[in-house]
mmCIF file of C-alpha atoms in Angstrom:
data_model
loop_
_atom_site.group_PDB
_atom_site.id
_atom_site.type_symbol
_atom_site.label_atom_id
_atom_site.label_comp_id
_atom_site.label_asym_id
_atom_site.label_seq_id
_atom_site.Cartn_x
_atom_site.Cartn_y
_atom_site.Cartn_z
ATOM 1 C CA UNK A 1 15.895 -63.504 -6.406
ATOM 2 C CA UNK A 2 19.379 -62.019 -6.461
ATOM 3 C CA UNK A 3 19.492 -58.412 -5.252
ATOM 4 C CA UNK A 4 20.981 -56.387 -8.076
ATOM 5 C CA UNK A 5 20.554 -52.736 -7.153
ATOM 6 C CA UNK A 6 24.208 -52.185 -6.229
ATOM 7 C CA UNK A 7 25.855 -54.173 -9.025
ATOM 8 C CA UNK A 8 27.731 -52.200 -11.680
ATOM 9 C CA UNK A 9 27.002 -53.406 -15.204
ATOM 10 C CA UNK A 10 28.940 -53.001 -18.410
ATOM 11 C CA UNK A 11 26.779 -51.997 -21.341
ATOM 12 C CA UNK A 12 26.778 -54.432 -24.238
ATOM 13 C CA UNK A 13 25.931 -52.490 -27.391
ATOM 14 C CA UNK A 14 25.262 -55.593 -29.450
ATOM 15 C CA UNK A 15 26.397 -55.998 -33.079
ATOM 16 C CA UNK A 16 27.921 -52.754 -34.332
ATOM 17 C CA UNK A 17 26.376 -53.173 -37.761
ATOM 18 C CA UNK A 18 22.815 -53.782 -36.601
ATOM 19 C CA UNK A 19 21.625 -50.763 -38.587
ATOM 20 C CA UNK A 20 23.007 -52.187 -41.820
ATOM 21 C CA UNK A 21 22.592 -55.914 -41.185
ATOM 22 C CA UNK A 22 20.334 -57.565 -43.779
ATOM 23 C CA UNK A 23 16.833 -58.461 -42.646
ATOM 24 C CA UNK A 24 16.551 -62.235 -42.383
ATOM 25 C CA UNK A 25 13.661 -64.235 -40.984
ATOM 26 C CA UNK A 26 13.397 -67.412 -38.930
ATOM 27 C CA UNK A 27 9.718 -68.130 -39.523
ATOM 28 C CA UNK A 28 6.407 -66.717 -40.705
ATOM 29 C CA UNK A 29 4.590 -68.547 -37.910
ATOM 30 C CA UNK A 30 4.412 -66.323 -34.845
ATOM 31 C CA UNK A 31 1.919 -64.476 -32.675
ATOM 32 C CA UNK A 32 0.825 -60.891 -33.291
ATOM 33 C CA UNK A 33 0.371 -59.896 -29.644
ATOM 34 C CA UNK A 34 -0.874 -56.731 -27.943
ATOM 35 C CA UNK A 35 -2.089 -55.844 -24.470
ATOM 36 C CA UNK A 36 -4.361 -53.003 -23.479
ATOM 37 C CA UNK A 37 -5.822 -52.347 -20.039
ATOM 38 C CA UNK A 38 -8.365 -49.642 -19.303
ATOM 39 C CA UNK A 39 -7.486 -48.478 -15.818
ATOM 40 C CA UNK A 40 -6.543 -45.542 -13.630
ATOM 41 C CA UNK A 41 -2.858 -46.021 -14.553
ATOM 42 C CA UNK A 42 -3.320 -43.749 -17.567
ATOM 43 C CA UNK A 43 -3.944 -40.791 -15.285
ATOM 44 C CA UNK A 44 -0.365 -41.083 -14.031
ATOM 45 C CA UNK A 45 0.986 -40.136 -17.468
ATOM 46 C CA UNK A 46 -1.633 -37.562 -18.369
ATOM 47 C CA UNK A 47 -3.500 -39.718 -20.882
ATOM 48 C CA UNK A 48 -7.279 -39.765 -20.915
ATOM 49 C CA UNK A 49 -8.131 -42.985 -22.732
ATOM 50 C CA UNK A 50 -11.887 -43.239 -23.014
ATOM 51 C CA UNK A 51 -13.212 -46.695 -23.792
ATOM 52 C CA UNK A 52 -14.341 -45.613 -27.248
ATOM 53 C CA UNK A 53 -10.881 -44.259 -28.095
ATOM 54 C CA UNK A 54 -9.280 -47.494 -26.906
ATOM 55 C CA UNK A 55 -11.635 -49.571 -28.996
ATOM 56 C CA UNK A 56 -10.897 -47.462 -32.073
ATOM 57 C CA UNK A 57 -7.203 -48.321 -31.788
ATOM 58 C CA UNK A 58 -7.974 -51.993 -31.237
ATOM 59 C CA UNK A 59 -10.337 -52.126 -34.216
ATOM 60 C CA UNK A 60 -7.731 -50.442 -36.383
ATOM 61 C CA UNK A 61 -5.051 -52.914 -35.260
ATOM 62 C CA UNK A 62 -7.268 -55.892 -36.006
ATOM 63 C CA UNK A 63 -8.294 -54.636 -39.450
ATOM 64 C CA UNK A 64 -4.744 -53.668 -40.362
ATOM 65 C CA UNK A 65 -3.397 -57.062 -39.267
ATOM 66 C CA UNK A 66 -6.047 -58.890 -41.270
ATOM 67 C CA UNK A 67 -5.217 -56.739 -44.290
ATOM 68 C CA UNK A 68 -1.596 -57.876 -44.010
ATOM 69 C CA UNK A 69 -2.710 -61.512 -44.076
ATOM 70 C CA UNK A 70 -2.687 -62.474 -40.404
ATOM 71 C CA UNK A 71 -4.913 -65.357 -39.345
ATOM 72 C CA UNK A 72 -7.451 -64.273 -36.700
ATOM 73 C CA UNK A 73 -6.207 -66.941 -34.297
ATOM 74 C CA UNK A 74 -2.691 -65.493 -34.366
ATOM 75 C CA UNK A 75 -3.891 -61.973 -33.462
ATOM 76 C CA UNK A 76 -3.984 -62.074 -29.668
ATOM 77 C CA UNK A 77 -4.990 -59.026 -27.639
ATOM 78 C CA UNK A 78 -4.858 -59.358 -23.840
ATOM 79 C CA UNK A 79 -7.284 -57.046 -22.064
ATOM 80 C CA UNK A 80 -9.354 -56.664 -18.904
ATOM 81 C CA UNK A 81 -12.585 -56.269 -20.890
ATOM 82 C CA UNK A 82 -14.430 -58.410 -23.415
ATOM 83 C CA UNK A 83 -14.511 -57.275 -27.017
ATOM 84 C CA UNK A 84 -14.755 -58.893 -30.451
ATOM 85 C CA UNK A 85 -14.210 -57.431 -33.910
ATOM 86 C CA UNK A 86 -14.012 -59.115 -37.329
ATOM 87 C CA UNK A 87 -13.457 -62.574 -35.877
ATOM 88 C CA UNK A 88 -10.816 -61.539 -33.317
ATOM 89 C CA UNK A 89 -11.871 -61.739 -29.664
ATOM 90 C CA UNK A 90 -9.826 -60.207 -26.876
ATOM 91 C CA UNK A 91 -8.363 -62.544 -24.263
ATOM 92 C CA UNK A 92 -9.003 -61.728 -20.609
ATOM 93 C CA UNK A 93 -6.029 -62.088 -18.304
ATOM 94 C CA UNK A 94 -6.095 -62.229 -14.502
ATOM 95 C CA UNK A 95 -2.629 -61.231 -13.271
ATOM 96 C CA UNK A 96 -3.013 -57.548 -13.992
ATOM 97 C CA UNK A 97 -0.301 -55.476 -12.329
ATOM 98 C CA UNK A 98 -1.688 -53.298 -9.552
ATOM 99 C CA UNK A 99 1.399 -51.106 -9.659
ATOM 100 C CA UNK A 100 1.986 -50.029 -13.250
ATOM 101 C CA UNK A 101 0.087 -50.475 -16.488
ATOM 102 C CA UNK A 102 3.402 -50.959 -18.278
ATOM 103 C CA UNK A 103 4.020 -54.182 -16.314
ATOM 104 C CA UNK A 104 0.838 -55.769 -17.698
ATOM 105 C CA UNK A 105 2.863 -56.583 -20.799
ATOM 106 C CA UNK A 106 5.113 -59.056 -19.006
ATOM 107 C CA UNK A 107 2.381 -60.400 -16.727
ATOM 108 C CA UNK A 108 -0.032 -61.099 -19.580
ATOM 109 C CA UNK A 109 2.577 -62.874 -21.718
ATOM 110 C CA UNK A 110 3.597 -65.127 -18.845
ATOM 111 C CA UNK A 111 -0.012 -65.936 -17.964
ATOM 112 C CA UNK A 112 -1.103 -66.662 -21.520
ATOM 113 C CA UNK A 113 2.054 -68.700 -22.133
ATOM 114 C CA UNK A 114 1.304 -70.833 -19.081
ATOM 115 C CA UNK A 115 -2.269 -71.330 -20.320
ATOM 116 C CA UNK A 116 -1.008 -72.359 -23.772
ATOM 117 C CA UNK A 117 -2.736 -69.471 -25.555
ATOM 118 C CA UNK A 118 0.669 -68.151 -26.526
ATOM 119 C CA UNK A 119 2.807 -71.032 -27.782
ATOM 120 C CA UNK A 120 4.911 -69.686 -30.661
ATOM 121 C CA UNK A 121 7.443 -66.876 -31.101
ATOM 122 C CA UNK A 122 5.825 -63.569 -30.160
ATOM 123 C CA UNK A 123 5.812 -60.173 -31.818
ATOM 124 C CA UNK A 124 4.654 -57.844 -29.050
ATOM 125 C CA UNK A 125 3.724 -54.300 -30.028
ATOM 126 C CA UNK A 126 1.851 -51.423 -28.413
ATOM 127 C CA UNK A 127 -1.602 -50.675 -29.815
ATOM 128 C CA UNK A 128 -0.176 -47.496 -31.371
ATOM 129 C CA UNK A 129 2.574 -49.410 -33.206
ATOM 130 C CA UNK A 130 1.092 -50.315 -36.598
ATOM 131 C CA UNK A 131 2.404 -52.834 -39.101
ATOM 132 C CA UNK A 132 3.373 -50.999 -42.276
ATOM 133 C CA UNK A 133 4.837 -53.778 -44.447
ATOM 134 C CA UNK A 134 5.053 -57.566 -44.587
ATOM 135 C CA UNK A 135 7.766 -59.244 -42.489
ATOM 136 C CA UNK A 136 8.564 -62.548 -40.798
ATOM 137 C CA UNK A 137 9.900 -63.186 -37.312
ATOM 138 C CA UNK A 138 13.397 -61.656 -37.513
ATOM 139 C CA UNK A 139 16.489 -63.825 -37.227
ATOM 140 C CA UNK A 140 18.713 -62.807 -34.311
ATOM 141 C CA UNK A 141 21.078 -64.353 -31.796
ATOM 142 C CA UNK A 142 19.683 -64.783 -28.319
ATOM 143 C CA UNK A 143 16.174 -65.066 -26.958
ATOM 144 C CA UNK A 144 14.589 -61.674 -27.420
ATOM 145 C CA UNK A 145 15.209 -58.488 -29.355
ATOM 146 C CA UNK A 146 14.171 -54.851 -29.324
ATOM 147 C CA UNK A 147 14.928 -51.608 -31.122
ATOM 148 C CA UNK A 148 16.801 -48.711 -29.540
ATOM 149 C CA UNK A 149 15.670 -45.185 -29.015
ATOM 150 C CA UNK A 150 17.665 -43.313 -31.609
ATOM 151 C CA UNK A 151 18.860 -39.773 -30.977
ATOM 152 C CA UNK A 152 20.493 -37.457 -33.448
ATOM 153 C CA UNK A 153 23.825 -39.231 -32.913
ATOM 154 C CA UNK A 154 22.359 -42.689 -33.485
ATOM 155 C CA UNK A 155 22.506 -43.557 -29.772
ATOM 156 C CA UNK A 156 21.384 -47.126 -29.129
ATOM 157 C CA UNK A 157 21.784 -47.363 -25.349
ATOM 158 C CA UNK A 158 18.124 -46.807 -24.458
ATOM 159 C CA UNK A 159 15.848 -49.720 -25.247
ATOM 160 C CA UNK A 160 12.332 -49.126 -26.559
ATOM 161 C CA UNK A 161 9.784 -51.590 -25.172
ATOM 162 C CA UNK A 162 7.030 -50.579 -27.589
ATOM 163 C CA UNK A 163 7.995 -53.484 -29.873
ATOM 164 C CA UNK A 164 9.614 -56.685 -28.598
ATOM 165 C CA UNK A 165 10.284 -60.018 -30.311
ATOM 166 C CA UNK A 166 10.296 -62.971 -27.888
ATOM 167 C CA UNK A 167 11.438 -66.495 -28.623
ATOM 168 C CA UNK A 168 9.950 -69.321 -26.507
ATOM 169 C CA UNK A 169 13.431 -69.840 -25.011
ATOM 170 C CA UNK A 170 13.247 -66.377 -23.418
ATOM 171 C CA UNK A 171 10.383 -67.024 -21.002
ATOM 172 C CA UNK A 172 12.786 -67.457 -18.075
ATOM 173 C CA UNK A 173 14.134 -63.933 -18.659
ATOM 174 C CA UNK A 174 10.600 -62.603 -18.766
ATOM 175 C CA UNK A 175 9.789 -64.391 -15.507
ATOM 176 C CA UNK A 176 12.820 -62.818 -13.856
ATOM 177 C CA UNK A 177 11.838 -59.376 -15.141
ATOM 178 C CA UNK A 178 8.307 -59.771 -13.782
ATOM 179 C CA UNK A 179 9.687 -60.751 -10.364
ATOM 180 C CA UNK A 180 11.777 -57.569 -10.315
ATOM 181 C CA UNK A 181 8.764 -55.462 -11.250
ATOM 182 C CA UNK A 182 6.618 -57.027 -8.544
ATOM 183 C CA UNK A 183 8.963 -55.738 -5.846
ATOM 184 C CA UNK A 184 7.588 -52.235 -6.525
ATOM 185 C CA UNK A 185 10.872 -50.536 -5.659
ATOM 186 C CA UNK A 186 12.493 -49.802 -9.013
ATOM 187 C CA UNK A 187 9.901 -47.464 -10.514
ATOM 188 C CA UNK A 188 6.951 -47.850 -12.858
ATOM 189 C CA UNK A 189 8.669 -47.759 -16.264
ATOM 190 C CA UNK A 190 9.323 -51.176 -17.784
ATOM 191 C CA UNK A 191 11.851 -49.669 -20.211
ATOM 192 C CA UNK A 192 14.075 -48.465 -17.368
ATOM 193 C CA UNK A 193 13.778 -51.755 -15.483
ATOM 194 C CA UNK A 194 14.361 -53.837 -18.624
ATOM 195 C CA UNK A 195 17.492 -51.852 -19.438
ATOM 196 C CA UNK A 196 18.887 -51.994 -15.899
ATOM 197 C CA UNK A 197 18.076 -55.613 -15.073
ATOM 198 C CA UNK A 198 18.269 -57.320 -18.473
ATOM 199 C CA UNK A 199 20.139 -55.233 -21.044
ATOM 200 C CA UNK A 200 22.912 -54.200 -18.621
ATOM 201 C CA UNK A 201 22.927 -57.436 -16.644
ATOM 202 C CA UNK A 202 25.779 -59.802 -17.643
ATOM 203 C CA UNK A 203 23.566 -62.702 -16.600
ATOM 204 C CA UNK A 204 21.193 -61.930 -19.475
ATOM 205 C CA UNK A 205 22.541 -59.320 -21.902
ATOM 206 C CA UNK A 206 24.271 -61.925 -24.082
ATOM 207 C CA UNK A 207 20.817 -63.386 -24.702
ATOM 208 C CA UNK A 208 19.384 -60.127 -26.036
ATOM 209 C CA UNK A 209 19.731 -58.498 -29.438
ATOM 210 C CA UNK A 210 19.341 -55.051 -30.974
ATOM 211 C CA UNK A 211 17.194 -54.774 -34.095
ATOM 212 C CA UNK A 212 17.124 -52.255 -36.893
ATOM 213 C CA UNK A 213 14.658 -49.425 -36.215
ATOM 214 C CA UNK A 214 12.560 -50.412 -39.229
ATOM 215 C CA UNK A 215 10.689 -52.628 -36.743
ATOM 216 C CA UNK A 216 9.825 -49.680 -34.498
ATOM 217 C CA UNK A 217 9.795 -46.351 -36.310
ATOM 218 C CA UNK A 218 8.740 -43.935 -33.584
ATOM 219 C CA UNK A 219 8.576 -40.172 -33.390
ATOM 220 C CA UNK A 220 11.735 -39.456 -31.388
ATOM 221 C CA UNK A 221 14.751 -38.843 -33.609
ATOM 222 C CA UNK A 222 12.502 -39.427 -36.617
ATOM 223 C CA UNK A 223 14.908 -38.252 -39.329
ATOM 224 C CA UNK A 224 17.856 -40.217 -37.916
ATOM 225 C CA UNK A 225 15.727 -43.282 -37.384
ATOM 226 C CA UNK A 226 14.485 -43.126 -40.945
ATOM 227 C CA UNK A 227 17.973 -42.661 -42.365
ATOM 228 C CA UNK A 228 19.304 -45.688 -40.478
ATOM 229 C CA UNK A 229 16.304 -47.946 -41.102
ATOM 230 C CA UNK A 230 15.704 -50.534 -43.780
ATOM 231 C CA UNK A 231 12.985 -49.545 -46.219
ATOM 232 C CA UNK A 232 10.143 -49.982 -46.508
ATOM 233 C CA UNK A 233 9.489 -49.336 -42.820
ATOM 234 C CA UNK A 234 8.002 -52.419 -41.152
ATOM 235 C CA UNK A 235 6.275 -50.808 -38.146
ATOM 236 C CA UNK A 236 5.186 -47.205 -37.573
ATOM 237 C CA UNK A 237 4.806 -46.228 -33.923
ATOM 238 C CA UNK A 238 2.730 -43.076 -33.547
ATOM 239 C CA UNK A 239 -0.666 -41.689 -32.492
ATOM 240 C CA UNK A 240 -2.712 -41.184 -35.668
ATOM 241 C CA UNK A 241 -5.284 -39.161 -33.693
ATOM 242 C CA UNK A 242 -2.552 -36.633 -32.876
ATOM 243 C CA UNK A 243 -2.672 -33.994 -35.656
ATOM 244 C CA UNK A 244 1.068 -33.232 -35.511
ATOM 245 C CA UNK A 245 2.105 -36.888 -35.621
ATOM 246 C CA UNK A 246 -0.433 -37.662 -38.343
ATOM 247 C CA UNK A 247 0.940 -34.824 -40.449
ATOM 248 C CA UNK A 248 4.527 -36.043 -40.087
ATOM 249 C CA UNK A 249 3.881 -39.729 -40.681
ATOM 250 C CA UNK A 250 0.924 -39.809 -43.068
ATOM 251 C CA UNK A 251 1.092 -36.487 -44.905
ATOM 252 C CA UNK A 252 4.884 -36.329 -45.157
ATOM 253 C CA UNK A 253 5.264 -33.055 -43.281
ATOM 254 C CA UNK A 254 8.586 -34.164 -41.811
ATOM 255 C CA UNK A 255 12.287 -33.435 -42.279
ATOM 256 C CA UNK A 256 12.493 -35.929 -45.140
ATOM 257 C CA UNK A 257 9.471 -34.461 -46.906
ATOM 258 C CA UNK A 258 7.909 -37.868 -47.618
ATOM 259 C CA UNK A 259 4.932 -39.813 -46.229
ATOM 260 C CA UNK A 260 5.937 -42.990 -44.401
ATOM 261 C CA UNK A 261 2.726 -45.039 -44.575
ATOM 262 C CA UNK A 262 2.116 -47.906 -46.958
ATOM 263 C CA UNK A 263 -1.078 -48.100 -49.007
ATOM 264 C CA UNK A 264 -2.365 -50.915 -46.786
ATOM 265 C CA UNK A 265 -1.918 -49.027 -43.525
ATOM 266 C CA UNK A 266 -3.239 -45.812 -45.097
ATOM 267 C CA UNK A 267 -6.527 -47.555 -45.900
ATOM 268 C CA UNK A 268 -6.883 -48.574 -42.246
ATOM 269 C CA UNK A 269 -6.038 -45.097 -40.978
ATOM 270 C CA UNK A 270 -8.517 -43.505 -43.369
ATOM 271 C CA UNK A 271 -11.230 -45.712 -41.901
ATOM 272 C CA UNK A 272 -10.605 -44.910 -38.244
ATOM 273 C CA UNK A 273 -8.724 -41.631 -37.999
#
């Protein structure tokens, strides 16, 4: 693997109109993929995920996905424990990162792709990123796409890895990223490593794309994100068991003064949170 730590990269911002570009879709046939590992990694970031709390999120994700019309076989959740709910069974994966929980994302995709369990375009999302509206696999140039973190000025230089769209043609980039992470010398945050070694790397940045924040409406820069996003919001990324976040997203106690959840997602949240 080429040593890249001393190379200076030029940032490629992607299409300047990505906020306003129309939402177009390549296909409705893709995987709804998540990964969740119960391990000691959570202690590093001050999160105490009990097994019951983890399972509540997973149950909510499964029920919400089914409510939006997903087939059970296309809802794939990679874990290190066995669990089944409403016809969706978690998939055990072996190559769990021993260094950072965040790296399990890349390792699990590569492993399940090699095993043929994943074989279509992939919508990866964290278990706290909930579908809020119907959408297809977005049309974009390149092999994978993500949304930016959006500050008050609409900054799009920091990539958010909570939602990622992968095309099958991007597996070589993912393999390279995993090899970088396995060296255990560039930190434990996959967002920092992805930005430094993929987004800023001229070898790969032309194969990546920036998506409108409607696909990953998180809590940072909420008002700016909402203003710049296509409506209705496609994915809401928040902790519904956090009273402050619940109030902002579900009850509309935010700068815009409006609730962001769809009726479908609200029914799921009412059941579990």
